[in-house]
Amino acid sequence: MELLFLGTGAGTPSRQRNVTSIALNLQGVRGGCWLFDCGEGTQHQIMRSQVKTGKIDKIFITHLHGDHIFGLPGLLTSRSMNGISETLTVYGPAGIKAFIETTLSLSGSWLTFPLDVVEIEAGELFNDEHFRVTAYPLTHPLACYGYRIEEHDKPGALDAARLLADGIKPGALFQRLKSGQTVTMENGRVVKGKDYLGPPTKGLTLAIFGDTSPTPAASELAANADIMVHEATLEAALEEKANGRGHSSTVQAATAAKQAGAKRLIVTHLSSRYLREDGERLLAECRAIFPNTEMAYDFSVFRF
């Protein structure tokens, strides 16, 4: 899997940072791509990236501020114009359905694909064969959520040599045993797949925060996460200003990662007041608290 940051700015776009959108490429686990927020200009950023619009099957909106949703109507209509027919699911706070329906209606737009809009509350959103996704409420002027994505553990490797030694021949039976099934053979022998599997591979956990000032939910949302993505809108000296607008400073983002026991922190959502050359200074503020911090720029890719 990998995270591709399509926009890493806060509030308004700048020459160096577009507003928020993050793509989670699910390669190696399942087909498709998930998008987290869709600020203005996101589809332009997509065209400059490896993301394929037709591969996006879920969009998670953290909240309804414009820098997180104003690119959504354009992306949906372009998807139709490109003849994409696969279902798309959009998750977001109450009001996201009205926003989509109103913008499409007033602009005379229509969709050629099934669109499922799910207005969320805190709690589990879904739990399929690959992932469990849970929404956590954050602290912001509008209802805002962070998303915890937990990959299920993968079964251990099948001990084929031991199966052969026990007189079990390779073939379709091996696939069933690899999935952990219990199989009754023609001679009546019962073979339990779990007896021939190595230790499972632990799945990855990602915590993707929306906009927030320091919040008690952070420790649960990002508890022991392999990857934590958190806003760092302003530097430590402007912490009071950041908090007054429902945002966090560099130091507060790093502190949240440390308290949650996260393994790796990626900071994003930087104010347009900062230029690229300011990045190292802001990153140093984070690393003084949480050394394993990286900063996202537009088109940064983090593989894991």
Coordinates of C-alpha atoms in Angstrom, one line a residue:
M1 CA 0.0 0.0 0.0
E2 CA 1.0 3.6 -0.3
L3 CA -0.2 7.1 0.6
L4 CA 0.0 9.8 -2.1
F5 CA -0.6 13.3 -0.9
L6 CA -2.5 15.3 -3.7
G7 CA -2.8 18.4 -1.6
T8 CA -1.1 19.4 1.7
G9 CA -2.1 23.0 2.2
A10 CA -4.5 24.6 4.7
G11 CA -7.4 26.9 4.0
T12 CA -6.4 28.2 0.6
P13 CA -4.2 26.8 -2.2
S14 CA -0.8 28.3 -2.7
R15 CA 1.8 28.1 -5.5
Q16 CA 3.5 25.2 -3.6
R17 CA 0.6 23.4 -1.9
N18 CA -2.9 22.6 -3.1
V19 CA -5.7 22.1 -0.5
T20 CA -6.3 18.8 1.2
S21 CA -6.6 15.4 -0.5
I22 CA -4.9 12.1 0.2
A23 CA -5.0 9.0 -1.9
L24 CA -4.6 5.5 -0.3
N25 CA -3.5 3.1 -3.0
L26 CA -4.5 -0.4 -1.9
Q27 CA -2.1 -2.3 -4.2
G28 CA -1.0 -5.5 -2.8
V29 CA -4.1 -5.9 -0.7
R30 CA -7.1 -5.4 -3.0
G31 CA -7.9 -3.4 -6.1
G32 CA -8.9 0.2 -6.0
C33 CA -8.0 3.4 -4.3
W34 CA -9.5 5.4 -1.5
L35 CA -9.5 9.2 -1.3
F36 CA -9.5 11.2 1.9
D37 CA -11.0 14.6 1.3
C38 CA -11.3 16.3 -2.0
G39 CA -10.4 20.0 -1.9
E40 CA -10.7 22.3 -4.9
G41 CA -8.4 21.3 -7.7
T42 CA -8.0 17.7 -6.6
Q43 CA -8.9 16.3 -10.1
H44 CA -6.1 18.5 -11.6
Q45 CA -3.7 17.0 -9.0
I46 CA -4.9 13.5 -9.9
M47 CA -4.1 14.2 -13.6
R48 CA -0.5 14.9 -12.5
S49 CA -0.2 11.7 -10.5
Q50 CA -0.4 8.0 -10.9
V51 CA -4.0 7.9 -9.4
K52 CA -6.7 6.7 -11.8
T53 CA -10.1 8.3 -11.3
G54 CA -11.8 5.0 -12.3
K55 CA -10.0 3.1 -9.6
I56 CA -11.3 5.3 -6.8
D57 CA -14.2 3.3 -5.1
K58 CA -14.4 5.1 -1.8
I59 CA -14.1 8.7 -0.7
F60 CA -13.9 9.7 3.0
I61 CA -14.7 13.3 3.8
T62 CA -13.5 14.5 7.2
H63 CA -15.6 17.6 7.4
L64 CA -17.5 20.1 5.2
H65 CA -15.1 23.1 5.1
G66 CA -14.5 24.1 1.5
D67 CA -10.8 23.3 1.4
H68 CA -11.8 19.7 2.0
I69 CA -14.9 19.3 -0.3
F70 CA -15.0 21.9 -3.1
G71 CA -13.3 19.5 -5.5
L72 CA -15.9 16.8 -5.0
P73 CA -18.7 17.9 -7.5
G74 CA -16.1 18.3 -10.3
L75 CA -14.5 15.0 -9.6
L76 CA -17.9 13.2 -9.6
T77 CA -19.1 14.8 -12.9
S78 CA -15.7 14.2 -14.6
R79 CA -16.0 10.6 -13.6
S80 CA -19.3 10.4 -15.4
M81 CA -18.0 12.2 -18.5
N82 CA -15.2 9.6 -18.7
G83 CA -17.7 6.8 -18.9
I84 CA -16.9 5.2 -15.5
S85 CA -19.7 3.0 -14.4
E86 CA -18.4 1.4 -11.2
T87 CA -20.1 2.2 -7.9
L88 CA -18.6 4.9 -5.8
T89 CA -19.2 5.3 -2.0
V90 CA -18.8 8.6 -0.3
Y91 CA -18.6 8.8 3.5
G92 CA -18.9 12.1 5.4
P93 CA -20.6 14.0 8.1
A94 CA -24.3 15.0 8.1
G95 CA -24.8 17.4 5.2
I96 CA -22.5 15.8 2.7
K97 CA -25.5 14.2 0.9
A98 CA -27.3 17.6 0.6
F99 CA -24.0 19.2 -0.6
I100 CA -23.6 16.7 -3.4
E101 CA -27.2 16.6 -4.4
T102 CA -27.6 20.4 -4.4
T103 CA -24.4 21.1 -6.4
L104 CA -25.2 18.5 -9.0
S105 CA -28.8 19.7 -9.3
L106 CA -28.1 23.4 -9.6
S107 CA -25.4 22.8 -12.1
G108 CA -27.6 20.5 -14.3
S109 CA -25.1 17.7 -13.8
W110 CA -25.9 14.0 -13.7
L111 CA -24.0 10.8 -12.9
T112 CA -23.7 7.7 -15.0
F113 CA -22.6 5.5 -12.1
P114 CA -24.2 4.4 -8.8
L115 CA -23.3 6.8 -6.0
D116 CA -23.8 5.7 -2.4
V117 CA -23.6 8.6 0.1
V118 CA -23.2 7.5 3.7
E119 CA -23.6 10.2 6.4
I120 CA -21.5 9.0 9.3
E121 CA -21.4 9.2 13.1
A122 CA -18.6 8.1 15.4
G123 CA -18.1 4.3 15.3
E124 CA -17.4 1.5 12.9
L125 CA -18.2 2.3 9.3
F126 CA -17.5 -1.1 7.8
N127 CA -15.6 -4.3 8.4
D128 CA -14.9 -6.4 5.3
E129 CA -12.5 -9.2 4.4
H130 CA -9.6 -6.8 4.3
F131 CA -10.2 -3.8 6.4
R132 CA -12.0 -2.4 9.4
V133 CA -12.7 1.4 9.2
T134 CA -13.8 3.4 12.2
A135 CA -14.6 7.1 12.5
Y136 CA -13.6 9.2 15.5
P137 CA -14.9 12.7 16.4
L138 CA -12.3 15.5 16.4
T139 CA -12.3 19.0 17.8
H140 CA -13.1 21.6 15.2
P141 CA -15.7 24.3 14.6
L142 CA -17.6 22.0 12.2
A143 CA -18.3 18.3 12.9
C144 CA -15.1 16.6 11.9
Y145 CA -13.8 13.1 11.9
G146 CA -10.6 11.1 11.7
Y147 CA -10.5 7.7 10.2
R148 CA -8.7 4.6 11.6
I149 CA -8.0 2.0 8.9
E150 CA -7.1 -1.4 10.3
E151 CA -5.9 -4.1 7.9
H152 CA -6.8 -7.6 9.1
D153 CA -4.0 -9.9 9.9
K154 CA -2.9 -12.1 7.0
P155 CA -2.7 -15.9 7.4
G156 CA 0.7 -17.4 7.9
A157 CA 2.5 -19.3 5.1
L158 CA 1.4 -22.8 4.4
D159 CA 3.9 -25.4 5.3
A160 CA 3.8 -27.4 2.0
A161 CA 6.7 -29.6 2.9
R162 CA 5.0 -30.8 6.1
L163 CA 1.8 -31.5 4.1
L164 CA 3.7 -33.6 1.6
A165 CA 5.4 -35.4 4.4
D166 CA 2.0 -36.2 5.9
G167 CA 0.9 -37.7 2.6
I168 CA -1.3 -34.8 1.4
K169 CA -0.7 -34.1 -2.3
P170 CA -0.6 -30.6 -3.7
G171 CA -3.5 -29.1 -5.7
A172 CA -6.8 -27.4 -5.0
L173 CA -6.8 -28.8 -1.5
F174 CA -3.7 -26.7 -0.6
Q175 CA -5.6 -23.5 -1.4
R176 CA -8.4 -24.4 1.0
L177 CA -6.0 -25.4 3.7
K178 CA -4.0 -22.1 3.2
S179 CA -7.2 -20.2 4.0
G180 CA -7.4 -22.1 7.3
Q181 CA -10.3 -24.4 6.3
T182 CA -10.8 -27.8 7.8
V183 CA -11.0 -30.4 5.0
T184 CA -12.3 -34.0 5.1
M185 CA -10.4 -36.2 2.6
E186 CA -11.8 -39.1 0.6
N187 CA -10.4 -41.6 3.1
G188 CA -12.3 -39.8 5.9
R189 CA -9.2 -38.2 7.3
V190 CA -9.9 -34.7 8.7
V191 CA -7.1 -32.1 8.0
K192 CA -7.2 -28.7 9.7
G193 CA -5.6 -26.0 7.7
K194 CA -4.6 -24.0 10.8
D195 CA -2.4 -26.8 11.9
Y196 CA -0.2 -26.3 8.8
L197 CA 0.0 -22.5 8.9
G198 CA 2.8 -20.4 10.2
P199 CA 2.3 -17.3 12.4
P200 CA 0.0 -14.7 10.9
T201 CA 1.4 -11.5 9.5
K202 CA 0.0 -8.5 11.4
G203 CA -2.0 -6.1 9.4
L204 CA -1.1 -2.4 9.2
T205 CA -3.0 0.4 11.0
L206 CA -3.4 3.9 9.6
A207 CA -4.8 6.9 11.4
I208 CA -5.8 9.8 9.1
F209 CA -6.9 12.9 11.0
G210 CA -9.1 15.6 9.8
D211 CA -8.7 19.2 11.0
T212 CA -8.5 19.3 14.8
S213 CA -7.1 21.1 17.8
P214 CA -5.7 18.8 20.5
T215 CA -8.4 16.3 21.3
P216 CA -8.8 13.3 23.7
A217 CA -9.9 11.1 20.8
A218 CA -6.4 11.3 19.3
S219 CA -4.9 8.6 21.6
E220 CA -7.6 6.1 20.7
L221 CA -7.8 7.0 17.0
A222 CA -4.0 6.6 16.6
A223 CA -3.3 4.0 19.3
N224 CA -0.2 2.1 18.2
A225 CA -0.8 3.0 14.6
D226 CA 1.9 2.2 12.0
I227 CA 1.2 5.5 10.2
M228 CA -0.4 8.6 11.7
V229 CA -1.3 11.5 9.4
H230 CA -2.0 14.7 11.4
E231 CA -2.4 18.3 10.6
A232 CA 0.3 20.8 11.6
T233 CA -1.2 24.0 10.4
L234 CA 1.0 26.5 12.3
E235 CA 4.3 26.6 14.1
A236 CA 4.7 26.3 17.9
A237 CA 4.9 30.1 18.4
L238 CA 1.4 30.5 16.8
E239 CA -0.2 27.6 18.8
E240 CA -2.8 29.8 20.4
K241 CA -3.9 31.1 17.1
A242 CA -4.0 27.6 15.6
N243 CA -6.1 26.3 18.5
G244 CA -8.5 29.2 18.3
R245 CA -9.4 28.1 14.8
G246 CA -9.7 24.4 15.6
H247 CA -6.2 23.5 14.4
S248 CA -3.0 22.1 15.8
S249 CA 0.6 23.3 15.9
T250 CA 3.7 21.3 14.9
V251 CA 4.5 20.5 18.5
Q252 CA 0.9 19.5 19.3
A253 CA 0.8 17.1 16.3
A254 CA 4.1 15.4 17.5
T255 CA 2.9 15.2 21.1
A256 CA -0.3 13.5 19.9
A257 CA 1.7 10.9 18.0
K258 CA 4.0 10.3 21.1
Q259 CA 1.0 9.9 23.5
A260 CA -0.8 7.5 21.1
G261 CA 2.2 5.3 20.7
A262 CA 2.2 5.7 16.9
K263 CA 5.2 4.4 15.0
R264 CA 5.5 7.0 12.3
L265 CA 4.0 10.5 11.9
I266 CA 3.4 12.3 8.7
V267 CA 2.4 16.0 9.1
T268 CA 0.3 17.9 6.5
H269 CA -2.2 20.7 6.2
L270 CA 0.4 23.5 6.4
S271 CA -0.7 27.2 6.3
S272 CA -0.1 29.0 3.0
R273 CA 2.1 31.5 4.9
Y274 CA 4.8 28.9 4.9
L275 CA 7.1 28.4 1.9
R276 CA 9.0 25.2 1.0
E277 CA 12.1 26.5 2.7
D278 CA 10.2 26.8 6.0
G279 CA 9.6 23.0 5.9
E280 CA 12.8 22.0 7.7
R281 CA 12.2 24.4 10.5
L282 CA 8.7 23.2 11.1
L283 CA 9.8 19.6 10.8
A284 CA 12.5 20.2 13.4
E285 CA 9.8 21.3 15.8
C286 CA 8.0 18.0 15.3
R287 CA 11.1 15.9 15.6
A288 CA 12.2 17.4 18.8
I289 CA 9.1 15.7 20.3
F290 CA 8.6 12.8 18.0
P291 CA 11.8 11.9 16.0
N292 CA 10.1 9.6 13.4
T293 CA 8.2 12.5 11.8
E294 CA 8.1 13.2 8.1
M295 CA 6.5 16.2 6.3
A296 CA 4.2 15.7 3.3
Y297 CA 4.4 17.9 0.2
D298 CA 2.2 17.8 -2.8
F299 CA 2.8 14.5 -4.6
S300 CA 4.8 13.0 -1.7
V301 CA 4.5 9.2 -1.7
F302 CA 4.9 7.1 1.4
R303 CA 5.0 3.3 0.8
F304 CA 4.5 0.8 3.6

